[in-house]
mmCIF file of C-alpha atoms in Angstrom:
data_model
loop_
_atom_site.group_PDB
_atom_site.id
_atom_site.type_symbol
_atom_site.label_atom_id
_atom_site.label_comp_id
_atom_site.label_asym_id
_atom_site.label_seq_id
_atom_site.Cartn_x
_atom_site.Cartn_y
_atom_site.Cartn_z
ATOM 1 C CA MET B 23 195.850 324.276 8.505
ATOM 2 C CA GLN B 24 192.509 322.563 8.813
ATOM 3 C CA ALA B 25 191.617 323.748 5.331
ATOM 4 C CA VAL B 26 194.926 322.674 3.853
ATOM 5 C CA GLU B 27 194.681 319.296 5.511
ATOM 6 C CA LYS B 28 191.205 318.798 4.055
ATOM 7 C CA LYS B 29 192.371 319.952 0.646
ATOM 8 C CA THR B 30 195.013 317.241 0.533
ATOM 9 C CA LYS B 31 192.647 314.482 1.618
ATOM 10 C CA GLY B 32 191.827 313.441 -1.890
ATOM 11 C CA PRO B 33 188.653 312.919 -3.904
ATOM 12 C CA LEU B 34 185.294 313.770 -2.348
ATOM 13 C CA ASN B 35 181.785 313.911 -3.848
ATOM 14 C CA GLY B 36 183.230 312.282 -6.971
ATOM 15 C CA VAL B 37 185.433 315.359 -7.411
ATOM 16 C CA ASP B 38 189.138 314.682 -7.856
ATOM 17 C CA THR B 39 190.166 317.545 -5.587
ATOM 18 C CA PRO B 40 193.949 317.030 -5.832
ATOM 19 C CA THR B 41 193.710 317.310 -9.631
ATOM 20 C CA LEU B 42 191.300 320.245 -9.300
ATOM 21 C CA PHE B 43 193.769 322.152 -7.111
ATOM 22 C CA ALA B 44 196.656 321.192 -9.392
ATOM 23 C CA THR B 45 194.657 322.497 -12.371
ATOM 24 C CA ILE B 46 193.934 325.805 -10.635
ATOM 25 C CA GLY B 47 197.638 326.051 -9.760
ATOM 26 C CA ALA B 48 198.659 325.400 -13.366
ATOM 27 C CA VAL B 49 196.238 328.055 -14.654
ATOM 28 C CA LYS B 50 197.504 330.582 -12.096
ATOM 29 C CA ALA B 51 201.026 329.989 -13.364
ATOM 30 C CA GLN B 52 199.987 330.189 -17.029
ATOM 31 C CA PRO B 53 196.791 332.268 -17.325
ATOM 32 C CA GLU B 54 196.409 331.750 -21.092
ATOM 33 C CA LEU B 55 195.394 328.147 -20.296
ATOM 34 C CA ALA B 56 192.128 329.619 -18.977
ATOM 35 C CA LYS B 57 190.912 330.723 -22.403
ATOM 36 C CA PHE B 58 188.177 328.387 -23.652
ATOM 37 C CA ARG B 59 185.945 328.407 -26.713
ATOM 38 C CA PHE B 60 182.863 326.195 -26.812
ATOM 39 C CA ARG B 61 180.974 325.454 -30.007
ATOM 40 C CA ALA B 62 177.709 323.970 -31.163
ATOM 41 C CA SER B 63 176.356 323.445 -34.654
ATOM 42 C CA ASN B 64 172.661 323.254 -35.366
ATOM 43 C CA ARG B 65 170.609 321.928 -38.264
ATOM 44 C CA TRP B 66 166.937 322.613 -38.887
ATOM 45 C CA ILE B 67 164.885 319.418 -39.195
ATOM 46 C CA ALA B 68 161.271 320.523 -39.822
ATOM 47 C CA GLY B 69 158.832 322.987 -38.336
ATOM 48 C CA THR B 70 160.246 324.267 -35.064
ATOM 49 C CA ASN B 71 162.404 321.155 -34.554
ATOM 50 C CA SER B 72 166.185 321.408 -34.887
ATOM 51 C CA ARG B 73 169.211 319.489 -33.624
ATOM 52 C CA SER B 74 172.454 320.796 -32.142
ATOM 53 C CA ARG B 75 175.725 318.955 -31.891
ATOM 54 C CA MET B 76 178.270 319.949 -29.292
ATOM 55 C CA GLU B 77 181.532 320.151 -31.154
ATOM 56 C CA ALA B 78 185.164 319.929 -30.165
ATOM 57 C CA PHE B 79 186.104 322.783 -27.891
ATOM 58 C CA GLN B 80 189.260 324.753 -27.404
ATOM 59 C CA GLY B 81 190.881 325.262 -24.025
ATOM 60 C CA ALA B 82 194.011 324.849 -21.945
ATOM 61 C CA GLY B 83 195.994 325.540 -25.098
ATOM 62 C CA SER B 84 194.544 322.836 -27.362
ATOM 63 C CA GLU B 85 191.461 321.300 -28.993
ATOM 64 C CA HIS B 86 189.432 318.700 -27.112
ATOM 65 C CA ALA B 87 186.831 316.312 -28.475
ATOM 66 C CA HIS B 88 184.044 315.251 -26.143
ATOM 67 C CA LYS B 89 184.188 311.623 -25.041
ATOM 68 C CA ALA B 90 181.029 310.919 -27.063
ATOM 69 C CA GLU B 91 179.034 312.656 -29.792
ATOM 70 C CA TYR B 92 176.475 314.780 -28.029
ATOM 71 C CA ALA B 93 173.407 315.866 -30.004
ATOM 72 C CA TYR B 94 170.220 317.473 -28.698
ATOM 73 C CA ASP B 95 166.939 318.399 -30.295
ATOM 74 C CA ALA B 96 164.671 321.268 -29.393
ATOM 75 C CA ASP B 97 161.127 321.937 -30.508
ATOM 76 C CA HIS B 98 158.007 323.894 -29.627
ATOM 77 C CA PRO B 99 155.119 322.162 -27.854
ATOM 78 C CA ALA B 100 151.748 321.495 -29.454
ATOM 79 C CA VAL B 101 150.136 324.435 -27.665
ATOM 80 C CA LEU B 102 152.659 326.624 -29.520
ATOM 81 C CA VAL B 103 152.004 324.842 -32.809
ATOM 82 C CA GLY B 104 155.085 322.619 -32.646
ATOM 83 C CA GLU B 105 155.366 318.834 -32.594
ATOM 84 C CA ASP B 106 156.928 318.636 -29.088
ATOM 85 C CA ARG B 107 159.692 316.344 -30.328
ATOM 86 C CA ALA B 108 161.947 317.799 -27.624
ATOM 87 C CA PRO B 109 161.855 320.493 -24.944
ATOM 88 C CA THR B 110 161.740 324.154 -25.916
ATOM 89 C CA PRO B 111 164.945 326.174 -26.257
ATOM 90 C CA VAL B 112 164.037 328.206 -23.158
ATOM 91 C CA GLU B 113 163.812 325.034 -21.050
ATOM 92 C CA PHE B 114 167.433 324.269 -21.948
ATOM 93 C CA LEU B 115 168.339 327.583 -20.291
ATOM 94 C CA LEU B 116 166.841 326.254 -17.049
ATOM 95 C CA HIS B 117 168.812 323.014 -17.417
ATOM 96 C CA ALA B 118 172.030 324.973 -18.027
ATOM 97 C CA LEU B 119 171.459 327.102 -14.932
ATOM 98 C CA ALA B 120 170.650 324.186 -12.623
ATOM 99 C CA ALA B 121 173.533 322.069 -13.946
ATOM 100 C CA CYS B 122 176.107 324.866 -13.722
ATOM 101 C CA LEU B 123 175.210 325.742 -10.133
ATOM 102 C CA THR B 124 175.125 322.066 -9.152
ATOM 103 C CA ALA B 125 178.551 321.313 -10.648
ATOM 104 C CA GLY B 126 179.935 324.296 -8.752
ATOM 105 C CA ILE B 127 178.311 323.115 -5.526
ATOM 106 C CA ALA B 128 179.974 319.677 -5.850
ATOM 107 C CA ASN B 129 183.387 321.203 -6.592
ATOM 108 C CA ILE B 130 183.225 323.808 -3.835
ATOM 109 C CA ALA B 131 181.931 321.327 -1.264
ATOM 110 C CA ALA B 132 184.779 318.938 -2.126
ATOM 111 C CA ALA B 133 187.309 321.769 -1.872
ATOM 112 C CA ARG B 134 185.931 322.660 1.559
ATOM 113 C CA GLY B 135 185.955 319.060 2.758
ATOM 114 C CA VAL B 136 182.159 318.766 2.867
ATOM 115 C CA LYS B 137 180.656 315.443 1.849
ATOM 116 C CA LEU B 138 177.352 315.961 0.042
ATOM 117 C CA THR B 139 174.562 313.413 0.216
ATOM 118 C CA GLU B 140 171.957 315.093 -2.004
ATOM 119 C CA VAL B 141 171.604 318.185 -4.151
ATOM 120 C CA THR B 142 168.362 318.804 -5.976
ATOM 121 C CA SER B 143 166.925 321.930 -7.494
ATOM 122 C CA ARG B 144 163.829 323.229 -9.183
ATOM 123 C CA VAL B 145 164.051 326.061 -11.647
ATOM 124 C CA GLU B 146 161.171 327.898 -13.242
ATOM 125 C CA GLY B 147 160.919 330.803 -15.609
ATOM 126 C CA ASP B 148 158.004 333.062 -16.492
ATOM 127 C CA ILE B 149 157.548 334.258 -20.016
ATOM 128 C CA ASP B 150 154.773 336.298 -21.581
ATOM 129 C CA LEU B 151 154.455 335.350 -25.229
ATOM 130 C CA LEU B 152 152.877 338.670 -26.191
ATOM 131 C CA GLY B 153 156.435 339.778 -26.987
ATOM 132 C CA LEU B 154 157.660 336.734 -28.862
ATOM 133 C CA LEU B 155 154.433 336.429 -30.879
ATOM 134 C CA GLY B 156 154.786 340.022 -32.035
ATOM 135 C CA ILE B 157 151.549 341.115 -30.339
ATOM 136 C CA SER B 158 153.163 343.642 -28.010
ATOM 137 C CA ASN B 159 156.282 345.761 -28.291
ATOM 138 C CA GLU B 160 156.218 346.523 -24.557
ATOM 139 C CA VAL B 161 156.588 342.902 -23.444
ATOM 140 C CA ARG B 162 160.079 341.413 -23.649
ATOM 141 C CA ASN B 163 160.626 338.283 -25.744
ATOM 142 C CA GLY B 164 162.417 336.270 -23.095
ATOM 143 C CA TYR B 165 161.887 335.219 -19.517
ATOM 144 C CA GLN B 166 160.740 337.996 -17.224
ATOM 145 C CA GLY B 167 162.166 336.226 -14.211
ATOM 146 C CA ILE B 168 163.746 332.919 -13.240
ATOM 147 C CA ARG B 169 163.554 331.335 -9.768
ATOM 148 C CA ALA B 170 165.689 328.456 -8.576
ATOM 149 C CA THR B 171 165.302 326.569 -5.311
ATOM 150 C CA PHE B 172 168.200 324.417 -4.160
ATOM 151 C CA ASP B 173 167.904 321.645 -1.622
ATOM 152 C CA ILE B 174 171.321 320.635 -0.319
ATOM 153 C CA LYS B 175 172.181 317.927 2.207
ATOM 154 C CA GLY B 176 175.609 316.980 3.535
ATOM 155 C CA ASP B 177 177.825 316.462 6.574
ATOM 156 C CA ALA B 178 178.136 320.158 7.445
ATOM 157 C CA PRO B 179 175.959 322.630 9.347
ATOM 158 C CA ALA B 180 173.146 324.233 7.340
ATOM 159 C CA GLN B 181 174.994 327.564 7.297
ATOM 160 C CA LYS B 182 178.073 326.015 5.703
ATOM 161 C CA LEU B 183 175.942 324.240 3.114
ATOM 162 C CA ARG B 184 174.232 327.539 2.280
ATOM 163 C CA GLU B 185 177.612 329.212 1.848
ATOM 164 C CA ILE B 186 178.600 326.533 -0.655
ATOM 165 C CA VAL B 187 175.528 327.300 -2.782
ATOM 166 C CA GLU B 188 176.225 331.029 -2.428
ATOM 167 C CA GLN B 189 179.826 330.587 -3.561
ATOM 168 C CA SER B 190 178.703 328.498 -6.520
ATOM 169 C CA ARG B 191 176.321 331.279 -7.532
ATOM 170 C CA ALA B 192 179.132 333.811 -7.163
ATOM 171 C CA ARG B 193 181.302 331.820 -9.605
ATOM 172 C CA SER B 194 178.729 330.374 -11.991
ATOM 173 C CA ALA B 195 179.257 330.954 -15.702
ATOM 174 C CA VAL B 196 175.591 330.400 -16.561
ATOM 175 C CA PHE B 197 174.272 332.521 -13.681
ATOM 176 C CA ASP B 198 176.544 335.340 -14.864
ATOM 177 C CA VAL B 199 175.416 335.060 -18.496
ATOM 178 C CA LEU B 200 171.719 334.863 -17.609
ATOM 179 C CA THR B 201 171.735 337.726 -15.107
ATOM 180 C CA ASN B 202 174.201 340.072 -16.792
ATOM 181 C CA GLY B 203 173.764 339.230 -20.457
ATOM 182 C CA VAL B 204 176.488 338.778 -23.035
ATOM 183 C CA PRO B 205 177.136 340.354 -26.450
ATOM 184 C CA VAL B 206 175.813 338.050 -29.200
ATOM 185 C CA GLU B 207 176.869 338.689 -32.801
ATOM 186 C CA ILE B 208 174.857 337.077 -35.564
ATOM 187 C CA SER B 209 176.039 336.808 -39.137
ATOM 188 C CA ILE B 210 173.977 335.479 -42.018
ATOM 189 C CA LYS B 211 174.803 333.675 -45.239
ATOM 190 C CA ALA B 212 171.737 333.541 -47.461
ATOM 191 C CA ALA B 213 171.290 331.772 -50.785
ATOM 192 C CA MET N 19 146.656 340.970 -50.265
ATOM 193 C CA GLN N 20 149.621 338.986 -51.429
ATOM 194 C CA ALA N 21 150.588 338.431 -47.819
ATOM 195 C CA VAL N 22 147.083 337.422 -46.816
ATOM 196 C CA GLU N 23 146.825 335.051 -49.752
ATOM 197 C CA LYS N 24 150.094 333.406 -48.789
ATOM 198 C CA LYS N 25 149.037 333.237 -45.174
ATOM 199 C CA THR N 26 146.012 331.169 -46.069
ATOM 200 C CA LYS N 27 148.000 328.734 -48.195
ATOM 201 C CA GLY N 28 148.431 326.270 -45.387
ATOM 202 C CA PRO N 29 151.366 324.406 -43.906
ATOM 203 C CA LEU N 30 154.894 325.193 -45.122
ATOM 204 C CA ASN N 31 158.295 324.139 -43.790
ATOM 205 C CA GLY N 32 156.486 321.707 -41.509
ATOM 206 C CA VAL N 33 154.823 324.705 -39.836
ATOM 207 C CA ASP N 34 151.047 324.555 -39.550
ATOM 208 C CA THR N 35 150.611 328.204 -40.482
ATOM 209 C CA PRO N 36 146.787 328.282 -40.322
ATOM 210 C CA THR N 37 146.924 327.021 -36.734
ATOM 211 C CA LEU N 38 149.815 329.395 -35.963
ATOM 212 C CA PHE N 39 147.788 332.387 -37.162
ATOM 213 C CA ALA N 40 144.708 331.133 -35.333
ATOM 214 C CA THR N 41 146.778 330.813 -32.155
ATOM 215 C CA ILE N 42 148.121 334.352 -32.489
ATOM 216 C CA GLY N 43 144.557 335.550 -33.071
ATOM 217 C CA ALA N 44 143.316 333.740 -29.973
ATOM 218 C CA VAL N 45 146.103 335.231 -27.835
ATOM 219 C CA LYS N 46 145.386 338.726 -29.178
ATOM 220 C CA ALA N 47 141.765 338.298 -28.116
ATOM 221 C CA GLN N 48 142.690 336.883 -24.700
ATOM 222 C CA PRO N 49 146.179 338.120 -23.738
ATOM 223 C CA GLU N 50 146.333 336.128 -20.479
ATOM 224 C CA LEU N 51 146.744 332.992 -22.633
ATOM 225 C CA ALA N 52 150.254 334.272 -23.402
ATOM 226 C CA LYS N 53 151.524 333.729 -19.859
ATOM 227 C CA PHE N 54 153.762 330.662 -19.718
ATOM 228 C CA ARG N 55 155.861 329.107 -16.969
ATOM 229 C CA PHE N 56 158.507 326.539 -17.859
ATOM 230 C CA ARG N 57 160.143 324.310 -15.249
ATOM 231 C CA ALA N 58 163.062 321.958 -14.873
ATOM 232 C CA SER N 59 164.180 319.900 -11.910
ATOM 233 C CA ASN N 60 167.760 318.823 -11.442
ATOM 234 C CA ARG N 61 169.455 316.151 -9.359
ATOM 235 C CA TRP N 62 173.165 315.892 -8.651
ATOM 236 C CA ILE N 63 174.647 312.543 -9.670
ATOM 237 C CA ALA N 64 178.365 312.679 -8.811
ATOM 238 C CA GLY N 65 181.239 315.093 -9.291
ATOM 239 C CA THR N 66 180.178 317.761 -11.776
ATOM 240 C CA ASN N 67 177.534 315.498 -13.363
ATOM 241 C CA SER N 68 173.844 316.235 -12.833
ATOM 242 C CA ARG N 69 170.588 315.513 -14.624
ATOM 243 C CA SER N 70 167.669 317.820 -15.383
ATOM 244 C CA ARG N 71 164.138 316.809 -16.208
ATOM 245 C CA MET N 72 161.899 319.159 -18.136
ATOM 246 C CA GLU N 73 158.650 319.179 -16.214
ATOM 247 C CA ALA N 74 155.086 319.975 -17.094
ATOM 248 C CA PHE N 75 154.707 323.601 -18.056
ATOM 249 C CA GLN N 76 151.950 326.106 -17.620
ATOM 250 C CA GLY N 77 150.566 328.146 -20.498
ATOM 251 C CA ALA N 78 147.483 329.125 -22.458
ATOM 252 C CA GLY N 79 145.554 328.857 -19.208
ATOM 253 C CA SER N 80 146.426 325.294 -18.221
ATOM 254 C CA GLU N 81 149.127 322.738 -17.428
ATOM 255 C CA HIS N 82 150.768 320.761 -20.228
ATOM 256 C CA ALA N 83 152.876 317.628 -20.003
ATOM 257 C CA HIS N 84 155.519 317.087 -22.644
ATOM 258 C CA LYS N 85 154.807 314.254 -25.075
ATOM 259 C CA ALA N 86 157.734 312.297 -23.604
ATOM 260 C CA GLU N 87 159.881 312.462 -20.469
ATOM 261 C CA TYR N 88 162.832 314.643 -21.353
ATOM 262 C CA ALA N 89 165.967 314.342 -19.219
ATOM 263 C CA TYR N 90 169.415 315.761 -19.918
ATOM 264 C CA ASP N 91 172.756 315.413 -18.199
ATOM 265 C CA ALA N 92 175.495 317.982 -18.007
ATOM 266 C CA ASP N 93 179.069 317.552 -16.837
ATOM 267 C CA HIS N 94 182.500 319.130 -17.006
ATOM 268 C CA PRO N 95 185.104 317.757 -19.421
ATOM 269 C CA ALA N 96 188.270 315.941 -18.311
ATOM 270 C CA VAL N 97 190.411 319.032 -18.873
ATOM 271 C CA LEU N 98 188.228 320.738 -16.235
ATOM 272 C CA VAL N 99 188.463 317.740 -13.919
ATOM 273 C CA GLY N 100 185.057 316.316 -14.829
ATOM 274 C CA GLU N 101 184.154 312.959 -16.333
ATOM 275 C CA ASP N 102 182.688 314.384 -19.570
ATOM 276 C CA ARG N 103 179.533 312.304 -19.212
ATOM 277 C CA ALA N 104 177.660 315.058 -21.068
ATOM 278 C CA PRO N 105 178.292 318.530 -22.498
ATOM 279 C CA THR N 106 179.000 321.450 -20.195
ATOM 280 C CA PRO N 107 176.181 323.692 -18.986
ATOM 281 C CA VAL N 108 177.527 326.582 -21.083
ATOM 282 C CA GLU N 109 177.278 324.486 -24.261
ATOM 283 C CA PHE N 110 173.550 324.073 -23.598
ATOM 284 C CA LEU N 111 173.273 327.863 -23.806
ATOM 285 C CA LEU N 112 174.640 327.666 -27.368
ATOM 286 C CA HIS N 113 172.133 324.922 -28.218
ATOM 287 C CA ALA N 114 169.288 327.007 -26.784
ATOM 288 C CA LEU N 115 170.313 330.035 -28.829
ATOM 289 C CA ALA N 116 170.693 328.156 -32.116
ATOM 290 C CA ALA N 117 167.455 326.215 -31.624
ATOM 291 C CA CYS N 118 165.396 329.283 -30.657
ATOM 292 C CA LEU N 119 166.556 331.301 -33.649
ATOM 293 C CA THR N 120 166.047 328.341 -35.987
ATOM 294 C CA ALA N 121 162.500 327.675 -34.775
ATOM 295 C CA GLY N 122 161.718 331.340 -35.326
ATOM 296 C CA ILE N 123 163.212 331.233 -38.807
ATOM 297 C CA ALA N 124 160.986 328.288 -39.779
ATOM 298 C CA ASN N 125 157.858 329.966 -38.385
ATOM 299 C CA ILE N 126 158.564 333.366 -39.930
ATOM 300 C CA ALA N 127 159.504 331.889 -43.307
ATOM 301 C CA ALA N 128 156.258 329.888 -43.335
ATOM 302 C CA ALA N 129 154.261 332.990 -42.389
ATOM 303 C CA ARG N 130 155.893 334.864 -45.269
ATOM 304 C CA GLY N 131 155.306 332.071 -47.743
ATOM 305 C CA VAL N 132 158.992 331.196 -48.088
ATOM 306 C CA LYS N 133 159.885 327.530 -48.490
ATOM 307 C CA LEU N 134 163.147 326.739 -46.738
ATOM 308 C CA THR N 135 165.460 324.011 -47.977
ATOM 309 C CA GLU N 136 168.239 324.245 -45.376
ATOM 310 C CA VAL N 137 169.026 326.160 -42.207
ATOM 311 C CA THR N 138 172.263 325.457 -40.405
ATOM 312 C CA SER N 139 174.162 327.459 -37.850
ATOM 313 C CA ARG N 140 177.358 327.437 -35.889
ATOM 314 C CA VAL N 141 177.548 329.109 -32.512
ATOM 315 C CA GLU N 142 180.637 329.665 -30.445
ATOM 316 C CA GLY N 143 181.305 331.331 -27.126
ATOM 317 C CA ASP N 144 184.541 332.543 -25.549
ATOM 318 C CA ILE N 145 185.057 332.167 -21.850
ATOM 319 C CA ASP N 146 188.089 332.932 -19.710
ATOM 320 C CA LEU N 147 188.108 330.599 -16.727
ATOM 321 C CA LEU N 148 190.198 332.963 -14.609
ATOM 322 C CA GLY N 149 186.866 334.269 -13.323
ATOM 323 C CA LEU N 150 185.079 330.999 -12.727
ATOM 324 C CA LEU N 151 188.126 329.381 -11.111
ATOM 325 C CA GLY N 152 188.354 332.235 -8.624
ATOM 326 C CA ILE N 153 191.792 333.340 -9.875
ATOM 327 C CA SER N 154 190.714 336.811 -11.007
ATOM 328 C CA ASN N 155 187.997 339.158 -9.806
ATOM 329 C CA GLU N 156 188.316 341.283 -12.943
ATOM 330 C CA VAL N 157 187.375 338.509 -15.372
ATOM 331 C CA ARG N 158 183.677 337.670 -15.640
ATOM 332 C CA ASN N 159 182.516 334.127 -14.908
ATOM 333 C CA GLY N 160 180.509 333.617 -18.071
ATOM 334 C CA TYR N 161 180.967 333.985 -21.795
ATOM 335 C CA GLN N 162 182.652 337.199 -22.866
ATOM 336 C CA GLY N 163 181.043 336.996 -26.277
ATOM 337 C CA ILE N 164 178.964 334.645 -28.405
ATOM 338 C CA ARG N 165 179.003 334.528 -32.211
ATOM 339 C CA ALA N 166 176.450 332.745 -34.364
ATOM 340 C CA THR N 167 176.623 332.223 -38.115
ATOM 341 C CA PHE N 168 173.446 331.217 -39.914
ATOM 342 C CA ASP N 169 173.352 329.636 -43.332
ATOM 343 C CA ILE N 170 169.860 329.804 -44.801
ATOM 344 C CA LYS N 171 168.643 328.474 -48.149
ATOM 345 C CA GLY N 172 165.155 328.732 -49.616
ATOM 346 C CA ASP N 173 162.989 329.812 -52.526
ATOM 347 C CA ALA N 174 163.347 333.533 -51.909
ATOM 348 C CA PRO N 175 165.970 336.143 -52.765
ATOM 349 C CA ALA N 176 168.953 336.331 -50.408
ATOM 350 C CA GLN N 177 167.710 339.657 -49.011
ATOM 351 C CA LYS N 178 164.354 338.169 -48.045
ATOM 352 C CA LEU N 179 166.054 335.181 -46.408
ATOM 353 C CA ARG N 180 168.281 337.551 -44.426
ATOM 354 C CA GLU N 181 165.226 339.489 -43.268
ATOM 355 C CA ILE N 182 163.698 336.267 -41.952
ATOM 356 C CA VAL N 183 166.774 335.612 -39.812
ATOM 357 C CA GLU N 184 166.734 339.242 -38.674
ATOM 358 C CA GLN N 185 163.080 339.018 -37.673
ATOM 359 C CA SER N 186 163.722 335.791 -35.795
ATOM 360 C CA ARG N 187 166.510 337.511 -33.875
ATOM 361 C CA ALA N 188 164.188 340.435 -33.135
ATOM 362 C CA ARG N 189 161.626 338.052 -31.575
ATOM 363 C CA SER N 190 163.825 335.382 -30.028
ATOM 364 C CA ALA N 191 163.269 334.554 -26.363
ATOM 365 C CA VAL N 192 166.757 333.091 -25.910
ATOM 366 C CA PHE N 193 168.512 335.906 -27.785
ATOM 367 C CA ASP N 194 166.720 338.393 -25.522
ATOM 368 C CA VAL N 195 167.654 336.542 -22.333
ATOM 369 C CA LEU N 196 171.287 336.075 -23.358
ATOM 370 C CA THR N 197 171.852 339.625 -24.538
ATOM 371 C CA ASN N 198 169.767 341.524 -22.000
ATOM 372 C CA GLY N 199 169.917 339.265 -18.963
ATOM 373 C CA VAL N 200 167.075 338.318 -16.673
ATOM 374 C CA PRO N 201 166.588 338.548 -12.893
ATOM 375 C CA VAL N 202 167.398 335.161 -11.305
ATOM 376 C CA GLU N 203 166.361 334.519 -7.693
ATOM 377 C CA ILE N 204 167.965 331.643 -5.854
ATOM 378 C CA SER N 205 166.637 330.224 -2.621
ATOM 379 C CA ILE N 206 168.337 327.550 -0.556
ATOM 380 C CA LYS N 207 167.108 324.830 1.761
ATOM 381 C CA ALA N 208 170.038 323.307 3.637
ATOM 382 C CA ALA N 209 170.077 320.346 5.996
#
């Protein structure tokens, strides 16, 4: 009853919980609404610098444009012979991980009636470029390990706050992709 | 000899190939230079919106600041009860993949003496939110599959251009992480 009462209390942490629960209810009733397809298009600029645009995405049975046009560069730093016009692609993986877990934390806390005051995190990844540079076939190309530290503050006991982070991890799209991997198909048109 | 001659020809595609080869040579001679650590810090803003800053990174035996302060938001779209103040975390994974492969393509083409005129790509990922929303335990939280299509144009036969994309895939940090997964440790400080 406590939980239900909290659930009906309305927005918390900037999360519109009544709409969130209504959305989950609608998807339960019509599971095909849960199928989403996200898209990005990228164009090479020069050297290691390129720019991606996040395109319209499909989901909940229709196409959706983002509210604004979102475009992001990536580049290699000078020490890797780039121009450092933007962060490296692998740093965007760290951003994706931190942002996905944090969004989940805010949603789950709101659903559990916990008011958050601060959520910060630091994420770091170790990579040995002997793989990527083609010097060693024994060293993997990507990160060998990623560590994230979350600092969460709110109006609940520490144990409850920890459980919120744990639950976010258990339901994070990016955490799943990064830890379990995903099939990636690449096709090429050359001219 | 042909390859060596081309390698000494100097910058191509905006890639400083002499410096790139010198860097690879230096790392071969001193493999500990290849150890890099990238970092991002994230702060929750409100709802599902948070902001990451790409921090100084470690590599080639020292710390390096980026040329500028890079900060990126992420959010959930309205259809997922967010405010759409930025792309979703999972869309940044698509950006990272496209940008990593494209940077590799530019480097490899330059190393092989191929002048590129255009490299574009489209990446899309399918995700079924029944997992992430906690409705199903059988459906994974993350992407079920990612597809990328590269369109590459340059002054080489189509087969050679295809091989450049293939080699980039074979040495891509982000492709490796996304397809093979990586251990992610999460620690929590709660108050």
